[in-house]
CSV table of C-alpha atoms in Angstrom, one decimal:
chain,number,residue,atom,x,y,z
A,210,UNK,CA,90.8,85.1,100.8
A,211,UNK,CA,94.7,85.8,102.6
A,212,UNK,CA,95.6,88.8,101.0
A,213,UNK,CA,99.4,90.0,101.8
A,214,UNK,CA,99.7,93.8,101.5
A,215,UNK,CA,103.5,93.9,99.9
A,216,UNK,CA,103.7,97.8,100.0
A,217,UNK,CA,102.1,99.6,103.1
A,218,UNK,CA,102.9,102.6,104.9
A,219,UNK,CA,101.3,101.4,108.3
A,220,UNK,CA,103.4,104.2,110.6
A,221,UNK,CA,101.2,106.7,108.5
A,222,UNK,CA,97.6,104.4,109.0
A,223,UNK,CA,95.8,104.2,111.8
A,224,UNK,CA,94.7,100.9,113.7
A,225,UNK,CA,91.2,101.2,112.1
A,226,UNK,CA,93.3,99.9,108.8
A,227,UNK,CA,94.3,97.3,110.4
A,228,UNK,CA,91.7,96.2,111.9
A,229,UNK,CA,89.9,96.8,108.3
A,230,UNK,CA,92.2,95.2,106.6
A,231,UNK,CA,92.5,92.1,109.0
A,232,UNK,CA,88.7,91.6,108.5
A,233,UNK,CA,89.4,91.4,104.8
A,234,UNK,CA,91.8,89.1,104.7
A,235,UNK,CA,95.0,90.7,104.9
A,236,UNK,CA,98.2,88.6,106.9
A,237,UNK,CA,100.5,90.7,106.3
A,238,UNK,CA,101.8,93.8,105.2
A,239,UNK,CA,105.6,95.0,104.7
A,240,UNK,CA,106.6,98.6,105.1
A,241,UNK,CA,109.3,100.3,103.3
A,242,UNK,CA,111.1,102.9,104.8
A,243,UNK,CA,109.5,106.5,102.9
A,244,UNK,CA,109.6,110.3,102.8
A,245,UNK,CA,107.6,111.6,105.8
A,246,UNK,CA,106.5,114.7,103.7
A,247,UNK,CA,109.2,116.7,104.5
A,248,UNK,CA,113.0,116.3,104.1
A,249,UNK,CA,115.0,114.9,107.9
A,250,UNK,CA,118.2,116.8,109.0
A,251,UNK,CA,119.3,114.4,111.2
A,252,UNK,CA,120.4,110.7,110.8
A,253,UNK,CA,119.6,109.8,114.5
A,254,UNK,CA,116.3,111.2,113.1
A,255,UNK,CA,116.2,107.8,110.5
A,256,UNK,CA,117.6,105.4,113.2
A,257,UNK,CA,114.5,106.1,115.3
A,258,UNK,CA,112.4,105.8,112.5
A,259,UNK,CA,114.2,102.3,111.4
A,260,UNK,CA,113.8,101.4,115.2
A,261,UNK,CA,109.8,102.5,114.9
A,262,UNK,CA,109.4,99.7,111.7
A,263,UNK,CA,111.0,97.1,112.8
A,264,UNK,CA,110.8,97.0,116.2
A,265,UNK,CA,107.7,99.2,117.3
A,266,UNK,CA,105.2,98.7,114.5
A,267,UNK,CA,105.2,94.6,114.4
A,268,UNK,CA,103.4,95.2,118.0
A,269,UNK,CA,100.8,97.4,116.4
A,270,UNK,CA,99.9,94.9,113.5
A,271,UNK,CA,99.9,92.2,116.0
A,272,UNK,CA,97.4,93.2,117.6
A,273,UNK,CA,94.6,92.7,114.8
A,274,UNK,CA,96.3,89.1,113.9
A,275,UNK,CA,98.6,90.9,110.9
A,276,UNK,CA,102.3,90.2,110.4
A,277,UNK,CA,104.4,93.0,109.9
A,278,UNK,CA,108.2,93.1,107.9
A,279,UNK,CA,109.9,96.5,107.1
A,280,UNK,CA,112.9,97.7,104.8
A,281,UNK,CA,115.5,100.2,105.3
A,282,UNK,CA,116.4,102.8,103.0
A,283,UNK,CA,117.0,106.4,102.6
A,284,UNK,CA,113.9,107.6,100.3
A,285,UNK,CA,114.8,109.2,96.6
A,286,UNK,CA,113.6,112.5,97.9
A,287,UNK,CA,116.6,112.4,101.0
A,288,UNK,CA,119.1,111.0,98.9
A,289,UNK,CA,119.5,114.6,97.7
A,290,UNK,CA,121.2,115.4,101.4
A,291,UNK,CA,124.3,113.1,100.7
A,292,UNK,CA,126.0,113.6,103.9
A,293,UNK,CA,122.8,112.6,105.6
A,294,UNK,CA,122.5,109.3,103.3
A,295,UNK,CA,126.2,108.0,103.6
A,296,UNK,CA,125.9,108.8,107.7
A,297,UNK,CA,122.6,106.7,107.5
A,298,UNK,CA,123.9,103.8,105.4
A,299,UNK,CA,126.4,103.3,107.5
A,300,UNK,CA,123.8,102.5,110.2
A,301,UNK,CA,121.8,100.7,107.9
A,302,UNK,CA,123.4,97.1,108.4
A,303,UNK,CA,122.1,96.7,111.8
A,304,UNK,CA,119.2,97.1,110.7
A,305,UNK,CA,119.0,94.6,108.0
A,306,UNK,CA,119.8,92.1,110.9
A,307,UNK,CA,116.4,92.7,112.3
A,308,UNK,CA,114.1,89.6,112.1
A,309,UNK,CA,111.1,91.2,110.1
A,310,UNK,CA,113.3,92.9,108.0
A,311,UNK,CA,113.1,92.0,104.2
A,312,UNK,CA,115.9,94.1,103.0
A,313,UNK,CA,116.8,97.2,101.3
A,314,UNK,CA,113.9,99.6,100.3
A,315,UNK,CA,112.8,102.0,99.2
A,316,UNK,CA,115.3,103.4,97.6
A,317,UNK,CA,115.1,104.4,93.5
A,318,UNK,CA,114.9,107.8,92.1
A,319,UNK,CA,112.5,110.8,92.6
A,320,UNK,CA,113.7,113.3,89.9
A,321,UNK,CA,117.1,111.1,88.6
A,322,UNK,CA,119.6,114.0,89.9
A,323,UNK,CA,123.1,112.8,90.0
A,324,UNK,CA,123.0,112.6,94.1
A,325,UNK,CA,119.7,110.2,94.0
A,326,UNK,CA,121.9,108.0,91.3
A,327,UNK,CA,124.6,107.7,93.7
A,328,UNK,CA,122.4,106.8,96.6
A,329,UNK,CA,120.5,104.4,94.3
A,330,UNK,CA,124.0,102.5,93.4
A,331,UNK,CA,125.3,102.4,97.2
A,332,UNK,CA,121.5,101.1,98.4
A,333,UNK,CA,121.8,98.3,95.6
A,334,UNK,CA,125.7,97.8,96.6
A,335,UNK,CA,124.9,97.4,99.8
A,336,UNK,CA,121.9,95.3,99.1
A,337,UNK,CA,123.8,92.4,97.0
A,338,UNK,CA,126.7,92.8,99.7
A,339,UNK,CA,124.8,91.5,102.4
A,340,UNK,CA,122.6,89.3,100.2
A,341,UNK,CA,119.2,91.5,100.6
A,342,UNK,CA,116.1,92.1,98.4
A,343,UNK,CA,116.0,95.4,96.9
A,344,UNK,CA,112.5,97.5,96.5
A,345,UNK,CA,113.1,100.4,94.2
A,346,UNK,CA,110.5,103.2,94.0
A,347,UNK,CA,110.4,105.1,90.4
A,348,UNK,CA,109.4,108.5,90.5
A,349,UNK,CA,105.5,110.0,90.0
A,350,UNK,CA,103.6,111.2,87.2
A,351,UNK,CA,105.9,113.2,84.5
A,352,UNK,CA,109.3,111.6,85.6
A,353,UNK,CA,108.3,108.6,85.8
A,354,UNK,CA,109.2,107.1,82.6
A,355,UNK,CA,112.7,108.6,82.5
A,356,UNK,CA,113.3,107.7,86.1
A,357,UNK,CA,112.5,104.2,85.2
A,358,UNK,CA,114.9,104.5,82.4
A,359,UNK,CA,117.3,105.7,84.6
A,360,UNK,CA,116.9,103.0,87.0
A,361,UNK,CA,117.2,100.1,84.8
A,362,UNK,CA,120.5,101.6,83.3
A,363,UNK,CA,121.7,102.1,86.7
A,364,UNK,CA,121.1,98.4,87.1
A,365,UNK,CA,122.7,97.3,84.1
A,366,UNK,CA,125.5,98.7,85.1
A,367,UNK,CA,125.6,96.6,88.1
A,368,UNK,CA,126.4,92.8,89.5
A,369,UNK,CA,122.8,92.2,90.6
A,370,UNK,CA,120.5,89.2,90.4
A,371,UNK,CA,117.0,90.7,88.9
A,372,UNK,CA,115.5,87.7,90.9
A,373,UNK,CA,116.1,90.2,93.8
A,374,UNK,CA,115.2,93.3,93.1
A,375,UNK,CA,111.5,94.8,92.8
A,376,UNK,CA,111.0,97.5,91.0
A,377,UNK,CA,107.8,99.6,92.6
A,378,UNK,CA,105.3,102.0,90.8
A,379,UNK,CA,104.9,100.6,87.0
A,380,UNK,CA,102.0,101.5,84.7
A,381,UNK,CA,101.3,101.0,81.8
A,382,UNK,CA,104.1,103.0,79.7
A,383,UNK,CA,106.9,100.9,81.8
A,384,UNK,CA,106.0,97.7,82.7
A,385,UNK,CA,107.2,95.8,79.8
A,386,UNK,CA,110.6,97.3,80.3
A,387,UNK,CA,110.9,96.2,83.9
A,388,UNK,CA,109.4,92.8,82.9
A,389,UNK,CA,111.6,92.4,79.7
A,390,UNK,CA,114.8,93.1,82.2
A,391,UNK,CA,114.1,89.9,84.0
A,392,UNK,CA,113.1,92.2,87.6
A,393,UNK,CA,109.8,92.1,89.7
A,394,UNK,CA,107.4,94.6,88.9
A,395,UNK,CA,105.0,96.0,91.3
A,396,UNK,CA,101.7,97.9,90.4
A,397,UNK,CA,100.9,100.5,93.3
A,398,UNK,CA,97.0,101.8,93.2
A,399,UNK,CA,96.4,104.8,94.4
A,400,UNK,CA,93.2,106.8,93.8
A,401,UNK,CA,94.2,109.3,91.6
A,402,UNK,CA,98.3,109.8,91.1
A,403,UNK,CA,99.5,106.4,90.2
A,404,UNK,CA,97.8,102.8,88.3
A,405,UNK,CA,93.7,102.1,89.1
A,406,UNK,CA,92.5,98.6,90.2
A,407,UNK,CA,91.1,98.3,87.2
A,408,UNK,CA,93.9,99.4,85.1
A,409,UNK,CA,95.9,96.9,87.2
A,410,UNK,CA,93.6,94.4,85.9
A,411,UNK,CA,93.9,94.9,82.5
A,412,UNK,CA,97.8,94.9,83.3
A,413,UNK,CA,97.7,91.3,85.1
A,414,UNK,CA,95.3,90.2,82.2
A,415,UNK,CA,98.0,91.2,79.3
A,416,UNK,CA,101.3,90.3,81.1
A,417,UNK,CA,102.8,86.9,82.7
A,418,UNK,CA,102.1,87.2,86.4
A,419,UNK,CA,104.5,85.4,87.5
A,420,UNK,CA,106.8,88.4,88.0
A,421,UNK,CA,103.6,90.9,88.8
A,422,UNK,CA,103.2,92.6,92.7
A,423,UNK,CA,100.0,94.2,93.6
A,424,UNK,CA,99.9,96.5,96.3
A,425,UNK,CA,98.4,100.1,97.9
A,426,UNK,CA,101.2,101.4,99.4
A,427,UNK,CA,98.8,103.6,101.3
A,428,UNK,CA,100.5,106.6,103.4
A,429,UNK,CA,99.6,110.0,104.9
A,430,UNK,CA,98.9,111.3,101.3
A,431,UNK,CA,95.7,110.9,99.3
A,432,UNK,CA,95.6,106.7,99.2
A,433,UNK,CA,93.6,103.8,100.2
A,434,UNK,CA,94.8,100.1,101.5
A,435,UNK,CA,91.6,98.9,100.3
A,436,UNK,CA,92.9,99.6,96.2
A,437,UNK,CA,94.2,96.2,96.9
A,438,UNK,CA,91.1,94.4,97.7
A,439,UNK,CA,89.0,97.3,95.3
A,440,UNK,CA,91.6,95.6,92.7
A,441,UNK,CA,91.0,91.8,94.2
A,442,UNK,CA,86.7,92.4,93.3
A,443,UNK,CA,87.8,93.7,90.1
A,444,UNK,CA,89.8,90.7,89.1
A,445,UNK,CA,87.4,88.0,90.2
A,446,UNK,CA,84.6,90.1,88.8
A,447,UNK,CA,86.4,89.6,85.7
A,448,UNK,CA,85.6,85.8,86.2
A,449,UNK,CA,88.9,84.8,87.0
A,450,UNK,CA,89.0,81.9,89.6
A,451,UNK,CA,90.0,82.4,93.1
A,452,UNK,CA,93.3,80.3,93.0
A,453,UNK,CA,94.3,82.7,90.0
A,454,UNK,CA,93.5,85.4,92.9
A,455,UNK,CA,95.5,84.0,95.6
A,456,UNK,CA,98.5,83.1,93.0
A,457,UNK,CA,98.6,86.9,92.2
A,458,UNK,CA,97.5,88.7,95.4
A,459,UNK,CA,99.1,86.3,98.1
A,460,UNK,CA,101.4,83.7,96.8
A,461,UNK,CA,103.6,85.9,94.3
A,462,UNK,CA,104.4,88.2,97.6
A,463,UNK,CA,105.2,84.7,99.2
A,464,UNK,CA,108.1,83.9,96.4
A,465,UNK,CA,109.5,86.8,95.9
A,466,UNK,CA,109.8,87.7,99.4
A,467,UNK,CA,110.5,84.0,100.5
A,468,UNK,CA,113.9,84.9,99.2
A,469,UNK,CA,114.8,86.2,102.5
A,470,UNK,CA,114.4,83.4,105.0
A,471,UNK,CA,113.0,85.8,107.5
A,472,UNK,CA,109.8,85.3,105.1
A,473,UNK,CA,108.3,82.9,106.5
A,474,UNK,CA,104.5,82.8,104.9
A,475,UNK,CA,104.5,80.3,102.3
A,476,UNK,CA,101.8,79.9,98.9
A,477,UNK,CA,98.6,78.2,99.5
A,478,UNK,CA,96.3,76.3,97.7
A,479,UNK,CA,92.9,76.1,97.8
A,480,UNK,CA,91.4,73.1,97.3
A,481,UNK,CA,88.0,71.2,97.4
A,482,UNK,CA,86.8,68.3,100.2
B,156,UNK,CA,85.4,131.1,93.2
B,157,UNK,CA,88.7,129.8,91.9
B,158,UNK,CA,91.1,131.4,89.6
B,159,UNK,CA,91.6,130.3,85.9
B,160,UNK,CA,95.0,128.7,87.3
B,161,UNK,CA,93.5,127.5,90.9
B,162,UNK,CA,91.0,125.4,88.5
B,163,UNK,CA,93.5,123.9,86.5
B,164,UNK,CA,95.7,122.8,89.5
B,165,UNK,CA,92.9,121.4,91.7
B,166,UNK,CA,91.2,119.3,89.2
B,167,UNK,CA,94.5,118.4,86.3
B,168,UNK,CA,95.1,115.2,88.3
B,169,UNK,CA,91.9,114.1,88.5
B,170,UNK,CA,90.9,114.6,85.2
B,171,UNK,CA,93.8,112.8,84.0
B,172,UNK,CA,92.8,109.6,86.0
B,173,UNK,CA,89.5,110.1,84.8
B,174,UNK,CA,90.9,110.6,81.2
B,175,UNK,CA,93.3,107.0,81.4
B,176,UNK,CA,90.4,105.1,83.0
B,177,UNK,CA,88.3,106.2,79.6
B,178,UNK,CA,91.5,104.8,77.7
B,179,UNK,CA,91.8,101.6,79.8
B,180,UNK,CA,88.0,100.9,79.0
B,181,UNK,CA,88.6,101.7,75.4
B,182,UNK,CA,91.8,99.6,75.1
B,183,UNK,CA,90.3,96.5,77.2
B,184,UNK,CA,87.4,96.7,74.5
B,185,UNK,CA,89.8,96.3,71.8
B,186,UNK,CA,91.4,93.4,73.7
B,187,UNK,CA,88.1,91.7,74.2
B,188,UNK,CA,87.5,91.5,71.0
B,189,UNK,CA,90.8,90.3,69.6
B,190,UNK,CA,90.7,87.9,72.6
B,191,UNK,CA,87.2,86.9,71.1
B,192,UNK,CA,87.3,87.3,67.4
B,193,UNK,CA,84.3,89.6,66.9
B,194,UNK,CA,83.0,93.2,67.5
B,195,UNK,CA,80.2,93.3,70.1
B,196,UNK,CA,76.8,93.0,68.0
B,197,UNK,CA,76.1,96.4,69.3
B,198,UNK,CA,78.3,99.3,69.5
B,199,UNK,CA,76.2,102.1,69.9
B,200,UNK,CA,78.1,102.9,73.2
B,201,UNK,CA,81.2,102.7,71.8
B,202,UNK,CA,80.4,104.9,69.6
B,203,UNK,CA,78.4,107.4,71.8
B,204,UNK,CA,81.7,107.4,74.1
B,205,UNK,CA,83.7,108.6,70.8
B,206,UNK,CA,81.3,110.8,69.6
B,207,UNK,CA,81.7,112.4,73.5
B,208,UNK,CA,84.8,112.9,73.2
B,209,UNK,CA,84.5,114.7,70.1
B,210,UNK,CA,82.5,117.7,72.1
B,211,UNK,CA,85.1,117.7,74.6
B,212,UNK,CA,87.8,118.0,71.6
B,213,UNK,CA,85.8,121.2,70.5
B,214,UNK,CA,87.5,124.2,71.2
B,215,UNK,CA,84.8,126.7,71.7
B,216,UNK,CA,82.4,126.0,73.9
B,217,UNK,CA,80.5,129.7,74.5
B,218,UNK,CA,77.8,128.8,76.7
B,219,UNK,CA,80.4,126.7,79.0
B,220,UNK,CA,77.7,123.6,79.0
B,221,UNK,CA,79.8,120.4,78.5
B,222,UNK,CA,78.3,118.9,81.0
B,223,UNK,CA,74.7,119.9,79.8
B,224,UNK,CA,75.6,118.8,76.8
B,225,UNK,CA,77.3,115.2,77.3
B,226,UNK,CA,73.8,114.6,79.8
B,227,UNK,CA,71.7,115.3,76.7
B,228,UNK,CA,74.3,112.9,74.3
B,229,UNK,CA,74.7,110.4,76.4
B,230,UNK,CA,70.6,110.5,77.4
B,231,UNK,CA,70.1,108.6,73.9
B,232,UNK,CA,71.7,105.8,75.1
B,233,UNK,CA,69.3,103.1,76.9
């Protein structure tokens, strides 16, 4: 089965995972710009890391058959540094020029301080200025429900198209308010901190899916690309057929990414001789 | 040996998972049989699960034996 990994932290992975994950069906994976684990000082410091995603790391993936896109951001966690942020937004446009680059992301709130607000507005400004998709991370664990709050009134206080904007990291508590707002929603799976394949089942078996995103995000941290195809067995263990599979874990990256024209993997079908 | 605090930081988020996978199960059960109109014809581990969780609810456990005691519960169960 084509599996598209919507959420990946490849800078972080070795070329095992890819090779891995090409054996197991995965095309391609898109990589949001993240935290590195601890906080940058430096602008230039971003610019080489925007140049290392969207220039550097689509070499890498090639090389086991995989397509690789990025997004630009300054992460939640930076945003606190706001002289850092607006020197690196600045740069940022260039960037979105780049031909695997989706758009804006991640960018979203970490512990909802007035400074990651701010940043969170100019990312989405900037985002619907230049006619970009927008991936917004919400916070972990104990935030995250009030950081998802925070985010969606952020948005309504905004001229954005919700066809646009994916909004990362929903569970169970949350994802009806992302869904009811008209946005993307995206499940992340991560062994222990955030939703469980099979969690993220029962999620794509009581919600639409039309709107629904599926991915591992996987970085140097405790995660796993292979939640995403742990997830995959789970769903078609369930008994659900394998075009149900492919609509959720390969064509719904297709549509909402095929927004960008840059996007150029379109849905499949499978069908019988 | 870990410290009273050094055990509750190592293992909190772990246990929580655990702890929201036992909910999941429980609330896909529910859903199963809405979905389906009836109860499985046998619920026996259903209700061994709840009855589990009951000894974990206990507050004094002087022997420290959880474990030795959910083997021995759940050892009814074929």
């Amino acid at each position: 089965m084509q599996i598209i990994q919507p959420h990946y932290h490849a800078i972080a992975r070795t070329a095992q995972d890819y090779e891995r994950m090409s054996m197991s069906g995965v095309v391609a994976v898109c990589e949001p710009a993240f935290w590195a684990g601890f906080d940058r000082r430096h602008p230039e410091t971003f610019i080489d890391y925007f140049a290392q995603i969207s220039e550097f790391e689509p070499t890498r993936a090639a090389e086991f058959g995989i397509r690789h896109f990025c997004w630009v951001a300054v992460n939640p966690k930076e945003a606190e540094n706001v002289e850092l942020t607006n020197e690196v937004l600045k740069q940022m446009p260039e960037f979105l020029d780049k031909p695997n680059c989706l758009g804006v992301g991640e960018t979203g709130l970490h512990k909802s301080t007035p400074n990651e607000i701010a940043a969170l507005e100019a990312h989405v400004e900037m985002a619907m200025k230049h006619d970009q998709l927008v991936l917004i991370h919400t916070p972990h664990l104990s935030d995250k429900a009030h950081g998802t709050k925070t985010v969606l009134e952020v948005l309504s206080g905004m001229d954005v198209n919700p066809d646009k904007i994916w909004i990362d990291h929903v569970e169970e508590e949350t994802i009806e308010w992302v869904l009811d707002a008209g946005y993307w929603a995206g499940m992340t799976l991560y062994p222990v901190t955030k939703c469980s394949p099979r969690r993220a089942v029962d999620i794509l078996e009581k919600y639409p899916t039309e709107r629904l995103l599926v991915n591992s995000s996987a970085d140097w941290g405790p995660s796993d690309p292979f939640t995403l195809q742990e997830c995959i067995v789970e769903y078609r263990r369930r008994g659900h057929a394998v075009q149900e599979a492919v609509e959720i874990f390969h064509n719904n990256p297709c549509r909402f990414l095929g927004q960008n024209p840059k996007w150029d993997i379109k849905p499949i079908r499978i069908t019988e001789e | 040996m870990l410290s009273p605090k050094q055990t509750l930081d190592t293992y909190f988020l772990e246990a929580r998972r655990d702890l929201l996978e036992v909910a999941a199960l429980l609330d896909r059960y529910d859903e199963s049989v809405s979905r389906e109109g009836h109860n499985a014809k046998d619920e026996s581990k259903l209700e061994s699960l709840r009855e589990a969780m009951q000894l974990l609810a206990k507050p004094d456990h002087t022997k420290s034996n959880r474990a030795e005691q959910l083997l021995t519960h759940f050892a009814k169960i074929n």
